[in-house]
Amino acid sequence: MKIRLAGGVVASELCAWVPRQSGPVMLAGEAEAPMGAAVALGPAEASGEQVLDAVAELTRLVQAGGVVAAGAGVDLGSGFRSARLAGARGDQRDAVLAALRTLGIENAGRLGDRAGFLVALFGSTVTKRVGAAAALAISEGRWAALHLASAASDMLGPEQLERILALTAPENVDLIQGGPPSALAQHLRQVLEPLPGPRRLELILDLWTQVSEHHAGLARRERRLATQSRRDRVGDLRERRRHHDDELILERLRAELNDLEPSLADAARWTPPDHYWYDLLARLVEDALATTALLRTAVAIADHGLDEGLARSATLIRAAEAELPGTIAARSARRVPGLTGLPARPGAYVRDINRKLADGKPGDAKFAAYIQPRLACARDFGLVITEAVGRLLEEPRGVRDEVLRNWAKRDLQNWRHGAGYGSVRPPTDWGGIPPWTIPLLGDAEPLRQRLSTSRDPAVVEVAGDLLWYVDLIDALAQLYGHDAARATPGTGAPWFDHDPPPTAAGPLAPRLDSITLAVAGAAQLVALGGAPPRGVRTWTAFTAGLLAGTAISEALTGEFAVPAPLTALDGTTVTGTGARFQVARSARMLAEWSDYMGNCIAGTHYLDAARAGRCGLAGLYDKNGFLLVNAELQPRRPATRGWKVTEIAARFNDTADPALEQRFRDWVATIPGIAPGETDPPVPEELPTKRPARRSAAARLIEDAGPALGALAQRAWADEVDGEVMEVFAVLAGTPPEAALVRLRRLGPEHLTGACRRALDSGAVDLDRLWATSGIRPMSTAVQDLDPALRQRFHQLPLLLAEPPLPKALRKLVKLPALADPYALDLAARRTRRAIGELANQGDPVISRVLARRPTEPLLCALTVMITCRAPAIDLTPVAAPRAVTVPGYPATVLHDKNGPWQRAFPVARELGADTEVFWERIAEHGLRVPASWLVPGGWTALWSRAHTRRR
């Protein structure tokens, strides 16, 4: 019998056995085992004992290296070798690499001739030097370098492969993380083939470096945060410090009134003297310096170990202890029944650590057990004191200006001479924190301007420069793995973010979680039409060039024509699997899948077919919300016969779980076909071999659609835009109305959010007016009123209603005088809506105050849907129970009513920044929720009633 094996090989005069629970079973036909199954190949005359031993060895191989390892032809003994049946994914290099990871270099002879498996890994041009480098990589366990070199062997020469094989990954980090070499090789060909050979190697080496640095940063963050307590004690510490401050002010009150039990009226008439406020400010500086010392010491120990970290920090600890008298530190550490055991002031722990260091005893386990708990609360002190300083600077209630100025003159020489300055924020670059530093310094210039090359910064710096405060936030940021805190202009205190989130990237921006994901993301961009840029030498610049292509923006627009039978099953569970079925409805949804799965499901082939309704693209999610597989579903012929699965793959294009795949195929076979009255999905037409010469897209668009669209835009402007509208945008921009739109177009998201907050907080604009103004869209009106034939002909026009960058043709279009202002106003209005959503998502009190006082139904519904979808990390209160669709209040409403206020709010919620695709998942898990700060007395019922009354 002839047996077809993976890779097109046919085994004749041999028999195949597969393991079963009852023992080895010899295959009489290929259909008796799944495609790609692992088998033991051997002579038909083999004894039963030989077959049993070979199949047992095959089972051990598959358990250790996966079924893919069986395809390497591993010697199983007694003339048997492992193999895989036809239908397996990947190629021979995948099997050889998986087998080598199981066997090791010492047992590599079981793969046969050494030259044979080297050719499988690196191709026929492999040299002895490459083989030696590969053997060294295997013996040292550098599997990521071997994996990458095997995948890149299609694109690189032998000398270049030697450099790849010499790479070393960070300890305990897998830079590849999933996917076989063959899949990575395919993506590398897509990405690098247009580039010259030397440039390919440069980009691969830079990518290795970037992924290594990404993982090093994650490891650094995890290592440093591991020095801190897992328990959040910020709230307990606030109470402890509040009690300590209360005791101090009560002592002063009793001393000045000479009364041990003053009455409440006496306390109300008493005004704290200036020196009380001065001492309060001084205590904050002392606490900030002590906390900075604790934080920097924790970071040093995490990076260098206990002994070296303490040795590096000894001078810093001594300088911090000198700032706080011992008697005061001891008092702050006294236990208070019912409150946390942490001291009220961090200087107490600084004193303890300094005394322990002064003893000079060796760093044994007892020594470590004493030091570590005193550093484990550094983060808690940092968060509480940063918050206290920011609150005092923003609202210095009771502190007279004269007291602030006297305190601001306080020098920090002793601290700086002992602790020095941080490397990330030198005093020569420090200009202060507007708007506070300059008023504190009076007429003095910022620190960087007062310094000269001959002057010691420690002599010039004063407390009013606030550099000590930002040093504290920088130290806190370093504990979280960052180099320094990030400035947050326009947001108020604390002015710097100690744990800034990563810079937001687009849905197709390649990730650096692994080399596999990074290359797969770049291949996705190429598949969508991105042109590999030439002349770049770094991976970051290379992917930025791919993303800059206008074809990417065009490919991600539009919704899919999902057939009705698939729409009806969206969100249901696949029988017998527990997996949830979800249909892709847009190109952006596919882009998100591709970003996680590391495949090209968002390629133009799939996009075009899904837009035309020729197929359905789906994902299966497990109970925890993780995407298991992607699948392509196509109708049978004729379409009334139902559906079939034409392609299914797990992450990194790997083979899906066989049981899951079979149950899914059976389930898809039960989906009803397209009704007889409907037409079959269109069959793609062949493209002509040669296109006639045409005018450019920009010329056709401007000449054919420009005049009509311009006239409609001007009419919409006249109907919708007046002086009050422009006045609102002028307030946000801080410019005259005629320059407002230009200014807002250049303003970044963070700055616009800050501008909205200031305008609402100052009362320059109320939320109702801002909300109404941000809903005025003359360009949207013009596009909607345009002749449908023109809209269909120029399918790029909807991009005018999305965020830049625009394709070249549309950029020229919006420069027309009739369209420039309408487009700029639409853009400003959409971004203003997004800024309102960000304020609500952050739990900003300016939104809470307005909603508690004057809510409106459309605004309240849109913000509630947005909050429910985004689920921010603020205090949220359920309005309706999980899975409930009826929202209480007068009148009661239903979430799924197509004509109700909640469904009408969905498009607006998307403008506010919500992904409404997850709305029903959030409802099932938590119910409809709003921030607790929105709820007026009477709760949601009162708030909803007030909003509904205003609507009427």
Short mmCIF file of N, CA, C and O in Angstrom, two decimals, residues 367-476:
data_model
loop_
_atom_site.label_atom_id
_atom_site.label_comp_id
_atom_site.label_asym_id
_atom_site.label_seq_id
_atom_site.Cartn_x
_atom_site.Cartn_y
_atom_site.Cartn_z
N PHE A 367 19.06 40.17 58.19
CA PHE A 367 19.27 41.55 57.74
C PHE A 367 18.28 41.90 56.63
O PHE A 367 17.65 42.96 56.63
N ALA A 368 18.14 40.99 55.65
CA ALA A 368 17.20 41.22 54.54
C ALA A 368 15.77 41.31 55.04
O ALA A 368 14.98 42.13 54.56
N ALA A 369 15.41 40.46 56.02
CA ALA A 369 14.05 40.47 56.56
C ALA A 369 13.74 41.77 57.28
O ALA A 369 12.56 42.13 57.44
N TYR A 370 14.76 42.48 57.73
CA TYR A 370 14.55 43.78 58.38
C TYR A 370 14.42 44.90 57.34
O TYR A 370 13.56 45.79 57.47
N ILE A 371 15.23 44.84 56.29
CA ILE A 371 15.27 45.93 55.30
C ILE A 371 14.07 45.88 54.36
O ILE A 371 13.41 46.91 54.09
N GLN A 372 13.76 44.72 53.84
CA GLN A 372 12.76 44.61 52.77
C GLN A 372 11.38 45.12 53.15
O GLN A 372 10.74 45.84 52.37
N PRO A 373 10.82 44.82 54.33
CA PRO A 373 9.49 45.36 54.66
C PRO A 373 9.46 46.89 54.74
O PRO A 373 8.43 47.50 54.49
N ARG A 374 10.59 47.50 55.06
CA ARG A 374 10.63 48.96 55.16
C ARG A 374 10.74 49.63 53.80
O ARG A 374 10.45 50.82 53.68
N LEU A 375 11.16 48.86 52.81
CA LEU A 375 11.14 49.37 51.43
C LEU A 375 9.87 48.99 50.69
O LEU A 375 9.55 49.59 49.66
N ALA A 376 9.14 48.00 51.19
CA ALA A 376 7.97 47.49 50.47
C ALA A 376 6.81 48.46 50.46
O ALA A 376 5.85 48.28 49.71
N CYS A 377 6.88 49.52 51.29
CA CYS A 377 5.80 50.52 51.31
C CYS A 377 6.22 51.81 50.61
O CYS A 377 5.50 52.82 50.69
N ALA A 378 7.37 51.82 49.93
CA ALA A 378 7.84 53.05 49.27
C ALA A 378 6.83 53.55 48.25
O ALA A 378 6.58 54.75 48.14
N ARG A 379 6.24 52.62 47.48
CA ARG A 379 5.24 53.03 46.48
C ARG A 379 4.03 53.68 47.16
O ARG A 379 3.53 54.70 46.67
N ASP A 380 3.56 53.11 48.27
CA ASP A 380 2.40 53.67 48.95
C ASP A 380 2.69 55.09 49.44
O ASP A 380 1.87 55.99 49.28
N PHE A 381 3.86 55.28 50.04
CA PHE A 381 4.24 56.63 50.46
C PHE A 381 4.34 57.57 49.26
O PHE A 381 3.90 58.72 49.32
N GLY A 382 4.93 57.07 48.17
CA GLY A 382 5.08 57.92 46.99
C GLY A 382 3.75 58.39 46.44
O GLY A 382 3.57 59.57 46.11
N LEU A 383 2.77 57.49 46.35
CA LEU A 383 1.46 57.85 45.81
C LEU A 383 0.74 58.84 46.72
O LEU A 383 0.13 59.81 46.26
N VAL A 384 0.80 58.59 48.04
CA VAL A 384 0.08 59.45 48.99
C VAL A 384 0.69 60.84 49.04
O VAL A 384 -0.01 61.86 49.03
N ILE A 385 2.01 60.92 49.07
CA ILE A 385 2.66 62.22 49.22
C ILE A 385 2.61 63.01 47.91
O ILE A 385 2.43 64.24 47.92
N THR A 386 2.73 62.34 46.79
CA THR A 386 2.55 63.03 45.50
C THR A 386 1.16 63.64 45.42
O THR A 386 0.99 64.80 45.00
N GLU A 387 0.17 62.89 45.84
CA GLU A 387 -1.21 63.39 45.84
C GLU A 387 -1.36 64.57 46.79
O GLU A 387 -2.01 65.58 46.46
N ALA A 388 -0.76 64.50 47.98
CA ALA A 388 -0.88 65.58 48.96
C ALA A 388 -0.22 66.87 48.48
O ALA A 388 -0.78 67.96 48.62
N VAL A 389 0.98 66.75 47.89
CA VAL A 389 1.67 67.95 47.39
C VAL A 389 0.87 68.57 46.25
O VAL A 389 0.67 69.80 46.19
N GLY A 390 0.40 67.75 45.33
CA GLY A 390 -0.38 68.27 44.20
C GLY A 390 -1.64 68.97 44.67
O GLY A 390 -2.00 70.03 44.15
N ARG A 391 -2.32 68.38 45.65
CA ARG A 391 -3.55 68.98 46.15
C ARG A 391 -3.27 70.33 46.84
O ARG A 391 -4.01 71.30 46.67
N LEU A 392 -2.19 70.38 47.59
CA LEU A 392 -1.87 71.62 48.29
C LEU A 392 -1.47 72.73 47.32
O LEU A 392 -1.87 73.89 47.48
N LEU A 393 -0.71 72.37 46.29
CA LEU A 393 -0.30 73.39 45.33
C LEU A 393 -1.48 73.88 44.50
O LEU A 393 -1.54 75.05 44.12
N GLU A 394 -2.42 72.99 44.20
CA GLU A 394 -3.55 73.39 43.38
C GLU A 394 -4.59 74.19 44.17
O GLU A 394 -5.21 75.11 43.66
N GLU A 395 -4.79 73.82 45.44
CA GLU A 395 -5.78 74.50 46.28
C GLU A 395 -5.16 74.80 47.64
O GLU A 395 -5.46 74.12 48.64
N PRO A 396 -4.29 75.81 47.74
CA PRO A 396 -3.62 76.10 49.02
C PRO A 396 -4.54 76.86 49.98
O PRO A 396 -4.32 78.03 50.31
N ARG A 397 -5.60 76.19 50.45
CA ARG A 397 -6.57 76.85 51.32
C ARG A 397 -5.94 77.22 52.66
O ARG A 397 -5.34 76.39 53.33
N GLY A 398 -6.11 78.44 53.06
CA GLY A 398 -5.61 78.91 54.34
C GLY A 398 -4.17 79.36 54.31
O GLY A 398 -3.70 79.95 55.28
N VAL A 399 -3.45 79.09 53.25
CA VAL A 399 -2.03 79.46 53.18
C VAL A 399 -1.92 80.83 52.52
O VAL A 399 -2.33 81.00 51.37
N ARG A 400 -1.38 81.76 53.25
CA ARG A 400 -1.24 83.10 52.68
C ARG A 400 -0.08 83.14 51.71
O ARG A 400 0.88 82.39 51.82
N ASP A 401 -0.15 84.09 50.77
CA ASP A 401 0.90 84.20 49.76
C ASP A 401 2.26 84.46 50.40
O ASP A 401 3.28 83.95 49.92
N GLU A 402 2.27 85.23 51.46
CA GLU A 402 3.55 85.54 52.11
C GLU A 402 4.19 84.28 52.69
O GLU A 402 5.40 84.09 52.60
N VAL A 403 3.36 83.40 53.26
CA VAL A 403 3.89 82.14 53.79
C VAL A 403 4.45 81.28 52.67
O VAL A 403 5.53 80.70 52.79
N LEU A 404 3.73 81.20 51.55
CA LEU A 404 4.20 80.41 50.42
C LEU A 404 5.55 80.93 49.91
O LEU A 404 6.46 80.16 49.61
N ARG A 405 5.67 82.25 49.82
CA ARG A 405 6.92 82.81 49.30
C ARG A 405 8.08 82.57 50.26
O ARG A 405 9.20 82.29 49.85
N ASN A 406 7.80 82.69 51.58
CA ASN A 406 8.87 82.42 52.55
C ASN A 406 9.30 80.96 52.50
O ASN A 406 10.49 80.65 52.58
N TRP A 407 8.33 80.08 52.39
CA TRP A 407 8.66 78.66 52.28
C TRP A 407 9.42 78.36 50.98
O TRP A 407 10.34 77.55 50.96
N ALA A 408 9.03 79.04 49.92
CA ALA A 408 9.66 78.79 48.62
C ALA A 408 11.14 79.17 48.62
O ALA A 408 11.91 78.68 47.80
N LYS A 409 11.58 80.04 49.56
CA LYS A 409 12.98 80.46 49.62
C LYS A 409 13.86 79.44 50.34
O LYS A 409 15.09 79.61 50.38
N ARG A 410 13.23 78.44 50.94
CA ARG A 410 13.99 77.45 51.70
C ARG A 410 15.01 76.75 50.80
O ARG A 410 14.69 76.30 49.72
N ASP A 411 16.27 76.66 51.26
CA ASP A 411 17.29 76.02 50.43
C ASP A 411 17.32 74.52 50.71
O ASP A 411 16.82 74.03 51.72
N LEU A 412 17.92 73.79 49.77
CA LEU A 412 18.01 72.33 49.84
C LEU A 412 19.46 71.87 49.76
O LEU A 412 19.75 70.77 49.27
N GLN A 413 20.37 72.68 50.24
CA GLN A 413 21.79 72.39 50.05
C GLN A 413 22.21 71.07 50.70
O GLN A 413 22.91 70.26 50.09
N ASN A 414 21.79 70.86 51.96
CA ASN A 414 22.22 69.64 52.66
C ASN A 414 21.75 68.39 51.91
O ASN A 414 22.49 67.41 51.77
N TRP A 415 20.51 68.45 51.46
CA TRP A 415 19.98 67.29 50.72
C TRP A 415 20.72 67.06 49.41
O TRP A 415 21.13 65.95 49.10
N ARG A 416 20.93 68.13 48.66
CA ARG A 416 21.57 67.97 47.35
C ARG A 416 23.04 67.57 47.47
O ARG A 416 23.54 66.79 46.66
N HIS A 417 23.73 68.08 48.48
CA HIS A 417 25.14 67.71 48.62
C HIS A 417 25.28 66.24 48.98
O HIS A 417 26.27 65.60 48.64
N GLY A 418 24.26 65.66 49.66
CA GLY A 418 24.31 64.25 50.00
C GLY A 418 23.71 63.36 48.93
O GLY A 418 24.25 62.30 48.62
N ALA A 419 22.58 63.80 48.35
CA ALA A 419 21.85 62.95 47.41
C ALA A 419 22.16 63.26 45.95
O ALA A 419 22.01 62.40 45.08
N GLY A 420 22.57 64.48 45.68
CA GLY A 420 22.85 64.85 44.30
C GLY A 420 21.58 65.01 43.48
O GLY A 420 20.47 65.14 44.02
N TYR A 421 21.74 65.02 42.17
CA TYR A 421 20.62 65.19 41.24
C TYR A 421 20.47 63.92 40.40
O TYR A 421 21.44 63.21 40.14
N GLY A 422 19.24 63.67 39.98
CA GLY A 422 19.00 62.54 39.10
C GLY A 422 19.52 62.80 37.70
O GLY A 422 19.62 63.96 37.25
N SER A 423 19.86 61.72 36.99
CA SER A 423 20.43 61.88 35.64
C SER A 423 19.36 62.22 34.61
O SER A 423 19.68 62.75 33.54
N VAL A 424 18.09 61.94 34.91
CA VAL A 424 17.04 62.13 33.90
C VAL A 424 16.51 63.56 33.85
O VAL A 424 15.89 63.95 32.88
N ARG A 425 16.77 64.34 34.92
CA ARG A 425 16.22 65.70 34.94
C ARG A 425 17.26 66.63 35.58
O ARG A 425 17.11 67.06 36.74
N PRO A 426 18.33 66.99 34.87
CA PRO A 426 19.37 67.85 35.44
C PRO A 426 18.84 69.26 35.70
O PRO A 426 17.94 69.74 35.01
N PRO A 427 19.39 69.92 36.71
CA PRO A 427 18.90 71.28 37.05
C PRO A 427 19.11 72.29 35.93
O PRO A 427 18.37 73.27 35.82
N THR A 428 20.10 72.07 35.08
CA THR A 428 20.35 73.01 33.98
C THR A 428 19.25 72.99 32.94
O THR A 428 19.16 73.89 32.11
N ASP A 429 18.37 71.97 32.98
CA ASP A 429 17.25 71.89 32.03
C ASP A 429 15.91 72.18 32.69
O ASP A 429 14.88 72.13 32.01
N TRP A 430 15.90 72.44 33.98
CA TRP A 430 14.63 72.53 34.71
C TRP A 430 14.07 73.96 34.66
O TRP A 430 14.69 74.91 35.12
N GLY A 431 12.86 74.08 34.11
CA GLY A 431 12.21 75.39 34.02
C GLY A 431 11.02 75.55 34.94
O GLY A 431 10.33 76.57 34.90
N GLY A 432 10.75 74.55 35.77
CA GLY A 432 9.64 74.67 36.72
C GLY A 432 8.36 74.08 36.19
O GLY A 432 8.30 73.51 35.10
N ILE A 433 7.29 74.20 37.01
CA ILE A 433 5.97 73.68 36.67
C ILE A 433 5.00 74.86 36.55
O ILE A 433 4.53 75.39 37.55
N PRO A 434 4.70 75.31 35.36
CA PRO A 434 3.66 76.34 35.24
C PRO A 434 2.34 75.74 35.69
O PRO A 434 2.09 74.55 35.48
N PRO A 435 1.46 76.51 36.34
CA PRO A 435 1.61 77.95 36.63
C PRO A 435 2.13 78.22 38.03
O PRO A 435 1.98 79.34 38.55
N TRP A 436 2.77 77.23 38.72
CA TRP A 436 3.08 77.41 40.12
C TRP A 436 4.49 77.89 40.39
O TRP A 436 4.72 78.66 41.32
N THR A 437 5.47 77.45 39.64
CA THR A 437 6.85 77.78 39.98
C THR A 437 7.10 79.28 39.94
O THR A 437 7.70 79.84 40.85
N ILE A 438 6.64 79.92 38.89
CA ILE A 438 6.92 81.36 38.74
C ILE A 438 6.31 82.19 39.86
O ILE A 438 7.00 83.04 40.46
N PRO A 439 5.02 82.00 40.23
CA PRO A 439 4.50 82.76 41.38
C PRO A 439 5.26 82.50 42.67
O PRO A 439 5.45 83.40 43.49
N LEU A 440 5.70 81.25 42.89
CA LEU A 440 6.44 80.96 44.11
C LEU A 440 7.78 81.67 44.15
O LEU A 440 8.25 82.09 45.21
N LEU A 441 8.40 81.81 42.99
CA LEU A 441 9.72 82.43 42.93
C LEU A 441 9.65 83.95 42.86
O LEU A 441 10.69 84.62 42.88
N GLY A 442 8.45 84.49 42.76
CA GLY A 442 8.32 85.94 42.67
C GLY A 442 8.87 86.45 41.36
O GLY A 442 8.47 85.99 40.29
N ASP A 443 9.81 87.36 41.42
CA ASP A 443 10.38 87.93 40.20
C ASP A 443 11.60 87.14 39.71
O ASP A 443 12.19 87.51 38.69
N ALA A 444 11.97 86.09 40.43
CA ALA A 444 13.18 85.33 40.04
C ALA A 444 12.92 84.51 38.79
O ALA A 444 11.80 84.09 38.51
N GLU A 445 13.99 84.25 38.05
CA GLU A 445 13.88 83.44 36.84
C GLU A 445 13.87 81.96 37.20
O GLU A 445 14.25 81.58 38.32
N PRO A 446 13.44 81.09 36.28
CA PRO A 446 13.50 79.65 36.54
C PRO A 446 14.93 79.20 36.82
O PRO A 446 15.90 79.87 36.48
N LEU A 447 15.05 78.03 37.43
CA LEU A 447 16.35 77.53 37.88
C LEU A 447 17.36 77.45 36.75
O LEU A 447 18.51 77.85 36.92
N ARG A 448 16.97 76.97 35.58
CA ARG A 448 17.94 76.80 34.49
C ARG A 448 18.52 78.12 34.04
O ARG A 448 19.64 78.17 33.52
N GLN A 449 17.76 79.22 34.23
CA GLN A 449 18.26 80.53 33.83
C GLN A 449 19.08 81.18 34.94
O GLN A 449 19.89 82.06 34.66
N ARG A 450 18.87 80.76 36.19
CA ARG A 450 19.65 81.34 37.29
C ARG A 450 21.02 80.68 37.43
O ARG A 450 21.89 81.21 38.10
N LEU A 451 21.16 79.50 36.81
CA LEU A 451 22.42 78.79 36.93
C LEU A 451 23.46 79.32 35.95
O LEU A 451 23.13 79.80 34.87
N SER A 452 24.70 79.22 36.32
CA SER A 452 25.82 79.52 35.41
C SER A 452 26.84 78.41 35.58
O SER A 452 26.78 77.61 36.51
N THR A 453 27.75 78.31 34.67
CA THR A 453 28.71 77.21 34.70
C THR A 453 29.56 77.22 35.96
O THR A 453 30.08 76.18 36.37
N SER A 454 29.72 78.35 36.60
CA SER A 454 30.60 78.44 37.76
C SER A 454 29.85 78.28 39.08
O SER A 454 30.47 78.28 40.13
N ARG A 455 28.55 78.13 39.06
CA ARG A 455 27.77 78.07 40.29
C ARG A 455 27.30 76.65 40.56
O ARG A 455 26.95 75.90 39.65
N ASP A 456 27.27 76.28 41.84
CA ASP A 456 26.80 74.97 42.27
C ASP A 456 25.28 74.99 42.28
O ASP A 456 24.68 75.83 42.97
N PRO A 457 24.61 74.09 41.54
CA PRO A 457 23.14 74.09 41.52
C PRO A 457 22.54 73.94 42.92
O PRO A 457 21.47 74.48 43.20
N ALA A 458 23.22 73.20 43.80
CA ALA A 458 22.68 73.00 45.14
C ALA A 458 22.59 74.30 45.92
O ALA A 458 21.74 74.45 46.82
N VAL A 459 23.46 75.25 45.61
CA VAL A 459 23.44 76.55 46.29
C VAL A 459 22.33 77.43 45.73
O VAL A 459 21.71 78.22 46.45
N VAL A 460 22.03 77.28 44.46
CA VAL A 460 21.04 78.14 43.80
C VAL A 460 19.62 77.63 43.99
O VAL A 460 18.68 78.41 44.16
N GLU A 461 19.42 76.32 43.98
CA GLU A 461 18.07 75.76 44.03
C GLU A 461 17.38 76.05 45.34
O GLU A 461 17.99 76.03 46.42
N VAL A 462 16.06 76.31 45.27
CA VAL A 462 15.23 76.51 46.45
C VAL A 462 13.98 75.64 46.31
O VAL A 462 13.70 75.08 45.25
N ALA A 463 13.23 75.56 47.40
CA ALA A 463 12.03 74.71 47.39
C ALA A 463 11.03 75.17 46.35
O ALA A 463 10.28 74.35 45.78
N GLY A 464 10.96 76.47 46.09
CA GLY A 464 10.00 76.99 45.14
C GLY A 464 10.24 76.55 43.71
O GLY A 464 9.35 76.68 42.87
N ASP A 465 11.43 76.00 43.42
CA ASP A 465 11.67 75.47 42.07
C ASP A 465 10.90 74.18 41.81
O ASP A 465 10.72 73.79 40.66
N LEU A 466 10.49 73.51 42.89
CA LEU A 466 9.67 72.29 42.82
C LEU A 466 10.38 71.13 42.12
O LEU A 466 9.74 70.15 41.76
N LEU A 467 11.71 71.23 41.97
CA LEU A 467 12.43 70.12 41.36
C LEU A 467 12.41 68.89 42.28
O LEU A 467 12.35 67.76 41.81
N TRP A 468 12.42 69.12 43.58
CA TRP A 468 12.34 68.00 44.54
C TRP A 468 11.04 67.21 44.37
O TRP A 468 11.01 65.99 44.56
N TYR A 469 9.97 67.93 44.02
CA TYR A 469 8.67 67.28 43.85
C TYR A 469 8.67 66.38 42.61
O TYR A 469 8.21 65.22 42.65
N VAL A 470 9.25 66.88 41.53
CA VAL A 470 9.30 66.08 40.31
C VAL A 470 10.33 64.96 40.45
O VAL A 470 10.17 63.90 39.84
N ASP A 471 11.36 65.17 41.26
CA ASP A 471 12.29 64.07 41.56
C ASP A 471 11.54 62.90 42.21
O ASP A 471 11.82 61.73 41.92
N LEU A 472 10.59 63.22 43.09
CA LEU A 472 9.79 62.17 43.72
C LEU A 472 8.96 61.41 42.69
O LEU A 472 8.91 60.17 42.69
N ILE A 473 8.32 62.14 41.77
CA ILE A 473 7.51 61.47 40.75
C ILE A 473 8.39 60.68 39.80
O ILE A 473 8.02 59.59 39.35
N ASP A 474 9.59 61.19 39.49
CA ASP A 474 10.53 60.43 38.66
C ASP A 474 10.94 59.13 39.34
O ASP A 474 11.04 58.08 38.69
N ALA A 475 11.21 59.21 40.65
CA ALA A 475 11.59 58.00 41.38
C ALA A 475 10.46 56.98 41.38
O ALA A 475 10.68 55.77 41.26
N LEU A 476 9.23 57.48 41.49
CA LEU A 476 8.08 56.59 41.44
C LEU A 476 7.94 55.98 40.04
O LEU A 476 7.64 54.78 39.89
#
